[in-house]
């Protein structure tokens, strides 16, 4: 091989290396692959539910993330561009909410208690939700709690009426009288329901030979909140 041939061969090799290297550099710098956590954030922002898994794949000659998402409507497979985060495709693989045991009434009441004093709770079989009424700062709210997940679907204030119905208390008036008389021996002169800072209580007035007492009782738990004693005025 003469020098001219060798030179031409060398030039060809250099050109091939340059072309190949440039192509690899271009392909490698079209965009950085998003981190898995970032991809999960993008999916969560668009679709509510629980992300079961996320994996980087090579689909249709492009880098794509395959995310499996479980929501109340079913289980979905979501395909996303691994560089831009664009959602490319979405398919449902399972329909409906996964079967399972529903939360108990006590659990629903504990969830609702974070929003106020629980007044009542019942399960709606048709919509599979617990309907819970709570009181907070003098206002009454109605919560819908998902019977399976325990998530709060809605919270709405119940409008007050001109003549509101008596609250469905757990402690009856007769129960309140018995509780009050255990605190103060005497004669009950008056008893009524009242609202103290959003909590429904019984106010029981008791008279003894020398004193007048007021006993405040929680109308739901039966707990004695306070006992106030005053000396009767002498005639």
mmCIF file of C-alpha atoms in Angstrom:
data_model
loop_
_atom_site.group_PDB
_atom_site.id
_atom_site.type_symbol
_atom_site.label_atom_id
_atom_site.label_comp_id
_atom_site.label_asym_id
_atom_site.label_seq_id
_atom_site.Cartn_x
_atom_site.Cartn_y
_atom_site.Cartn_z
ATOM 1 C CA UNK A 1 0.000 0.000 0.000
ATOM 2 C CA UNK A 2 1.526 3.298 -1.083
ATOM 3 C CA UNK A 3 1.421 6.467 0.950
ATOM 4 C CA UNK A 4 -1.416 7.975 -1.095
ATOM 5 C CA UNK A 5 -3.684 4.974 -0.545
ATOM 6 C CA UNK A 6 -2.865 4.885 3.130
ATOM 7 C CA UNK A 7 -3.644 8.580 3.456
ATOM 8 C CA UNK A 8 -7.003 8.175 1.730
ATOM 9 C CA UNK A 9 -7.873 5.228 3.982
ATOM 10 C CA UNK A 10 -6.946 7.247 7.040
ATOM 11 C CA UNK A 11 -9.124 10.152 5.939
ATOM 12 C CA UNK A 12 -12.091 7.808 5.381
ATOM 13 C CA UNK A 13 -11.654 6.312 8.855
ATOM 14 C CA UNK A 14 -11.536 9.780 10.433
ATOM 15 C CA UNK A 15 -14.675 10.835 8.532
ATOM 16 C CA UNK A 16 -16.536 7.702 9.643
ATOM 17 C CA UNK A 17 -15.499 8.264 13.240
ATOM 18 C CA UNK A 18 -16.623 11.874 13.074
ATOM 19 C CA UNK A 19 -20.007 10.953 11.547
ATOM 20 C CA UNK A 20 -20.632 8.138 14.002
ATOM 21 C CA UNK A 21 -19.480 10.173 16.990
ATOM 22 C CA UNK A 22 -21.599 13.142 15.955
ATOM 23 C CA UNK A 23 -24.700 10.959 15.604
ATOM 24 C CA UNK A 24 -24.146 9.435 19.034
ATOM 25 C CA UNK A 25 -23.576 12.866 20.534
ATOM 26 C CA UNK A 26 -26.785 14.212 18.965
ATOM 27 C CA UNK A 27 -28.811 11.196 20.078
ATOM 28 C CA UNK A 28 -27.391 11.406 23.563
ATOM 29 C CA UNK A 29 -28.143 15.091 23.898
ATOM 30 C CA UNK A 30 -31.683 15.248 22.562
ATOM 31 C CA UNK A 31 -32.772 15.503 26.178
ATOM 32 C CA UNK A 32 -32.010 14.093 29.590
ATOM 33 C CA UNK A 33 -34.191 11.302 30.913
ATOM 34 C CA UNK A 34 -36.484 12.459 33.699
ATOM 35 C CA UNK A 35 -35.990 10.942 37.112
ATOM 36 C CA UNK A 36 -38.630 8.418 38.165
ATOM 37 C CA UNK A 37 -39.760 10.656 41.040
ATOM 38 C CA UNK A 38 -40.278 13.565 38.619
ATOM 39 C CA UNK A 39 -42.325 11.348 36.299
ATOM 40 C CA UNK A 40 -44.468 10.245 39.239
ATOM 41 C CA UNK A 41 -45.096 13.887 40.145
ATOM 42 C CA UNK A 42 -46.248 14.647 36.587
ATOM 43 C CA UNK A 43 -48.628 11.665 36.548
ATOM 44 C CA UNK A 44 -50.000 12.411 40.038
ATOM 45 C CA UNK A 45 -50.690 16.024 39.075
ATOM 46 C CA UNK A 46 -52.872 14.887 36.174
ATOM 47 C CA UNK A 47 -54.493 11.723 37.493
ATOM 48 C CA UNK A 48 -55.597 11.124 41.120
ATOM 49 C CA UNK A 49 -54.841 7.708 42.519
ATOM 50 C CA UNK A 50 -52.097 5.482 43.886
ATOM 51 C CA UNK A 51 -49.009 4.829 41.747
ATOM 52 C CA UNK A 52 -48.244 1.106 41.976
ATOM 53 C CA UNK A 53 -45.083 1.062 39.835
ATOM 54 C CA UNK A 54 -43.010 3.093 37.371
ATOM 55 C CA UNK A 55 -40.330 1.677 35.060
ATOM 56 C CA UNK A 56 -38.216 3.016 32.203
ATOM 57 C CA UNK A 57 -38.712 1.102 28.926
ATOM 58 C CA UNK A 58 -37.789 1.287 25.261
ATOM 59 C CA UNK A 59 -41.137 1.450 23.454
ATOM 60 C CA UNK A 60 -41.562 2.292 19.791
ATOM 61 C CA UNK A 61 -37.825 3.119 19.593
ATOM 62 C CA UNK A 62 -38.170 5.848 22.222
ATOM 63 C CA UNK A 63 -37.487 6.009 25.916
ATOM 64 C CA UNK A 64 -40.833 5.821 27.698
ATOM 65 C CA UNK A 65 -41.966 5.398 31.275
ATOM 66 C CA UNK A 66 -44.593 2.770 32.015
ATOM 67 C CA UNK A 67 -46.622 3.792 35.070
ATOM 68 C CA UNK A 68 -49.295 1.624 36.692
ATOM 69 C CA UNK A 69 -51.902 3.716 38.518
ATOM 70 C CA UNK A 70 -54.791 2.535 40.715
ATOM 71 C CA UNK A 71 -57.773 4.863 41.098
ATOM 72 C CA UNK A 72 -61.417 4.488 42.141
ATOM 73 C CA UNK A 73 -62.316 3.870 38.480
ATOM 74 C CA UNK A 74 -59.831 1.019 38.000
ATOM 75 C CA UNK A 75 -56.173 0.236 37.286
ATOM 76 C CA UNK A 76 -54.475 2.069 34.410
ATOM 77 C CA UNK A 77 -51.226 1.691 32.466
ATOM 78 C CA UNK A 78 -49.848 5.099 31.465
ATOM 79 C CA UNK A 79 -47.097 5.555 28.857
ATOM 80 C CA UNK A 80 -45.090 8.794 29.011
ATOM 81 C CA UNK A 81 -42.174 10.298 27.100
ATOM 82 C CA UNK A 82 -39.179 9.827 29.381
ATOM 83 C CA UNK A 83 -37.597 13.125 28.281
ATOM 84 C CA UNK A 84 -40.498 15.588 28.024
ATOM 85 C CA UNK A 85 -42.900 13.891 30.462
ATOM 86 C CA UNK A 86 -45.701 14.058 27.870
ATOM 87 C CA UNK A 87 -48.457 11.473 28.395
ATOM 88 C CA UNK A 88 -48.508 9.382 25.219
ATOM 89 C CA UNK A 89 -51.015 6.633 25.942
ATOM 90 C CA UNK A 90 -53.310 5.420 28.724
ATOM 91 C CA UNK A 91 -55.173 2.104 29.004
ATOM 92 C CA UNK A 92 -57.420 0.707 31.730
ATOM 93 C CA UNK A 93 -56.594 -2.869 32.718
ATOM 94 C CA UNK A 94 -59.054 -3.358 35.587
ATOM 95 C CA UNK A 95 -62.507 -1.849 36.038
ATOM 96 C CA UNK A 96 -64.112 -0.547 39.168
ATOM 97 C CA UNK A 97 -62.825 -0.058 42.653
ATOM 98 C CA UNK A 98 -60.892 -3.059 43.970
ATOM 99 C CA UNK A 99 -63.044 -5.267 46.140
ATOM 100 C CA UNK A 100 -62.300 -5.330 49.829
ATOM 101 C CA UNK A 101 -63.629 -4.879 53.306
ATOM 102 C CA UNK A 102 -65.077 -1.449 54.026
ATOM 103 C CA UNK A 103 -63.995 0.672 56.969
ATOM 104 C CA UNK A 104 -66.064 0.449 60.136
ATOM 105 C CA UNK A 105 -68.448 3.095 61.438
ATOM 106 C CA UNK A 106 -66.057 3.807 64.331
ATOM 107 C CA UNK A 107 -63.207 4.373 61.868
ATOM 108 C CA UNK A 108 -65.380 6.739 59.828
ATOM 109 C CA UNK A 109 -66.285 8.674 62.995
ATOM 110 C CA UNK A 110 -62.599 8.974 63.946
ATOM 111 C CA UNK A 111 -61.842 10.415 60.505
ATOM 112 C CA UNK A 112 -64.743 12.854 60.801
ATOM 113 C CA UNK A 113 -63.742 13.856 64.352
ATOM 114 C CA UNK A 114 -60.777 15.752 62.897
ATOM 115 C CA UNK A 115 -63.332 18.191 61.464
ATOM 116 C CA UNK A 116 -65.493 18.682 64.558
ATOM 117 C CA UNK A 117 -67.754 17.053 67.139
ATOM 118 C CA UNK A 118 -69.449 14.016 65.578
ATOM 119 C CA UNK A 119 -73.248 14.290 65.741
ATOM 120 C CA UNK A 120 -74.350 11.255 63.723
ATOM 121 C CA UNK A 121 -73.024 8.729 61.198
ATOM 122 C CA UNK A 122 -74.687 6.287 58.833
ATOM 123 C CA UNK A 123 -73.618 4.181 55.855
ATOM 124 C CA UNK A 124 -75.205 4.838 52.451
ATOM 125 C CA UNK A 125 -75.315 1.447 50.725
ATOM 126 C CA UNK A 126 -76.129 2.875 47.297
ATOM 127 C CA UNK A 127 -73.152 5.237 47.094
ATOM 128 C CA UNK A 128 -70.865 3.213 49.399
ATOM 129 C CA UNK A 129 -70.124 6.216 51.601
ATOM 130 C CA UNK A 130 -70.532 7.157 55.244
ATOM 131 C CA UNK A 131 -72.650 10.260 55.815
ATOM 132 C CA UNK A 132 -71.353 11.952 58.961
ATOM 133 C CA UNK A 133 -72.628 15.148 60.564
ATOM 134 C CA UNK A 134 -70.180 17.184 62.663
ATOM 135 C CA UNK A 135 -70.342 20.469 64.528
ATOM 136 C CA UNK A 136 -67.483 22.946 64.604
ATOM 137 C CA UNK A 137 -67.530 26.525 65.928
ATOM 138 C CA UNK A 138 -71.312 26.652 65.959
ATOM 139 C CA UNK A 139 -71.666 25.359 62.406
ATOM 140 C CA UNK A 140 -72.867 21.967 61.221
ATOM 141 C CA UNK A 141 -71.154 20.131 58.358
ATOM 142 C CA UNK A 142 -72.022 16.994 56.436
ATOM 143 C CA UNK A 143 -69.119 14.796 55.347
ATOM 144 C CA UNK A 144 -69.153 12.019 52.746
ATOM 145 C CA UNK A 145 -66.452 9.477 53.563
ATOM 146 C CA UNK A 146 -65.459 6.752 51.093
ATOM 147 C CA UNK A 147 -66.498 3.439 52.622
ATOM 148 C CA UNK A 148 -63.405 1.593 51.374
ATOM 149 C CA UNK A 149 -60.547 4.092 51.404
ATOM 150 C CA UNK A 150 -61.666 6.414 54.201
ATOM 151 C CA UNK A 151 -61.060 9.437 51.982
ATOM 152 C CA UNK A 152 -63.338 12.461 52.380
ATOM 153 C CA UNK A 153 -65.290 12.880 49.137
ATOM 154 C CA UNK A 154 -67.088 16.068 50.165
ATOM 155 C CA UNK A 155 -67.650 18.418 53.079
ATOM 156 C CA UNK A 156 -70.623 20.792 52.998
ATOM 157 C CA UNK A 157 -72.014 23.184 55.547
ATOM 158 C CA UNK A 158 -75.609 22.451 56.516
ATOM 159 C CA UNK A 159 -77.666 25.621 56.345
ATOM 160 C CA UNK A 160 -79.408 26.601 59.560
ATOM 161 C CA UNK A 161 -83.192 26.799 59.601
ATOM 162 C CA UNK A 162 -85.326 29.313 61.449
ATOM 163 C CA UNK A 163 -86.483 26.574 63.796
ATOM 164 C CA UNK A 164 -83.816 23.893 63.788
ATOM 165 C CA UNK A 165 -84.779 20.416 64.899
ATOM 166 C CA UNK A 166 -83.581 19.202 68.247
ATOM 167 C CA UNK A 167 -80.171 17.537 67.861
ATOM 168 C CA UNK A 168 -80.158 13.764 67.994
ATOM 169 C CA UNK A 169 -78.143 13.562 71.225
ATOM 170 C CA UNK A 170 -76.855 10.314 72.686
ATOM 171 C CA UNK A 171 -77.655 11.424 76.239
ATOM 172 C CA UNK A 172 -81.366 11.899 76.960
ATOM 173 C CA UNK A 173 -82.770 14.615 79.196
ATOM 174 C CA UNK A 174 -83.554 12.022 81.861
ATOM 175 C CA UNK A 175 -79.963 10.725 81.681
ATOM 176 C CA UNK A 176 -78.675 14.285 82.120
ATOM 177 C CA UNK A 177 -80.862 14.771 85.215
ATOM 178 C CA UNK A 178 -79.498 11.607 86.835
ATOM 179 C CA UNK A 179 -75.899 12.633 86.065
ATOM 180 C CA UNK A 180 -76.485 16.119 87.496
ATOM 181 C CA UNK A 181 -78.063 14.806 90.725
ATOM 182 C CA UNK A 182 -74.988 12.635 91.321
ATOM 183 C CA UNK A 183 -72.951 15.837 91.351
ATOM 184 C CA UNK A 184 -75.358 17.942 93.436
ATOM 185 C CA UNK A 185 -78.083 16.583 95.726
ATOM 186 C CA UNK A 186 -81.196 18.739 95.475
ATOM 187 C CA UNK A 187 -84.206 19.597 93.338
ATOM 188 C CA UNK A 188 -83.920 20.206 89.588
ATOM 189 C CA UNK A 189 -85.622 23.477 88.726
ATOM 190 C CA UNK A 190 -84.703 23.719 85.037
ATOM 191 C CA UNK A 191 -82.936 21.813 82.252
ATOM 192 C CA UNK A 192 -82.260 22.848 78.663
ATOM 193 C CA UNK A 193 -79.993 22.194 75.685
ATOM 194 C CA UNK A 194 -77.459 24.849 74.747
ATOM 195 C CA UNK A 195 -74.560 25.328 72.344
ATOM 196 C CA UNK A 196 -71.209 26.105 73.959
ATOM 197 C CA UNK A 197 -68.451 26.779 71.404
ATOM 198 C CA UNK A 198 -69.966 24.330 68.935
ATOM 199 C CA UNK A 199 -70.611 21.610 71.534
ATOM 200 C CA UNK A 200 -74.197 20.702 72.491
ATOM 201 C CA UNK A 201 -74.607 20.545 76.282
ATOM 202 C CA UNK A 202 -77.325 20.204 78.899
ATOM 203 C CA UNK A 203 -77.575 23.049 81.392
ATOM 204 C CA UNK A 204 -79.165 21.676 84.564
ATOM 205 C CA UNK A 205 -80.263 24.036 87.348
ATOM 206 C CA UNK A 206 -80.446 22.479 90.837
ATOM 207 C CA UNK A 207 -81.622 24.048 94.065
ATOM 208 C CA UNK A 208 -80.622 22.940 97.566
ATOM 209 C CA UNK A 209 -81.572 24.409 100.936
ATOM 210 C CA UNK A 210 -78.729 26.920 100.871
ATOM 211 C CA UNK A 211 -77.324 26.955 97.338
ATOM 212 C CA UNK A 212 -78.205 27.139 93.653
ATOM 213 C CA UNK A 213 -76.127 25.050 91.287
ATOM 214 C CA UNK A 214 -75.664 24.816 87.531
ATOM 215 C CA UNK A 215 -74.288 21.578 86.077
ATOM 216 C CA UNK A 216 -73.047 21.567 82.459
ATOM 217 C CA UNK A 217 -73.126 18.103 80.811
ATOM 218 C CA UNK A 218 -71.899 17.093 77.338
ATOM 219 C CA UNK A 219 -75.048 15.938 75.523
ATOM 220 C CA UNK A 220 -73.182 13.248 73.584
ATOM 221 C CA UNK A 221 -70.616 11.810 75.976
ATOM 222 C CA UNK A 222 -72.376 12.477 79.296
ATOM 223 C CA UNK A 223 -69.188 14.044 80.651
ATOM 224 C CA UNK A 224 -69.671 16.763 83.294
ATOM 225 C CA UNK A 225 -67.994 19.886 81.953
ATOM 226 C CA UNK A 226 -68.495 22.106 85.000
ATOM 227 C CA UNK A 227 -70.393 22.592 88.253
ATOM 228 C CA UNK A 228 -71.117 26.127 89.498
ATOM 229 C CA UNK A 229 -72.435 26.785 92.991
ATOM 230 C CA UNK A 230 -73.931 30.043 94.329
ATOM 231 C CA UNK A 231 -75.267 30.804 97.796
ATOM 232 C CA UNK A 232 -78.995 31.599 97.825
ATOM 233 C CA UNK A 233 -79.969 35.150 98.752
ATOM 234 C CA UNK A 234 -81.405 35.417 102.261
ATOM 235 C CA UNK A 235 -84.857 37.022 102.542
#
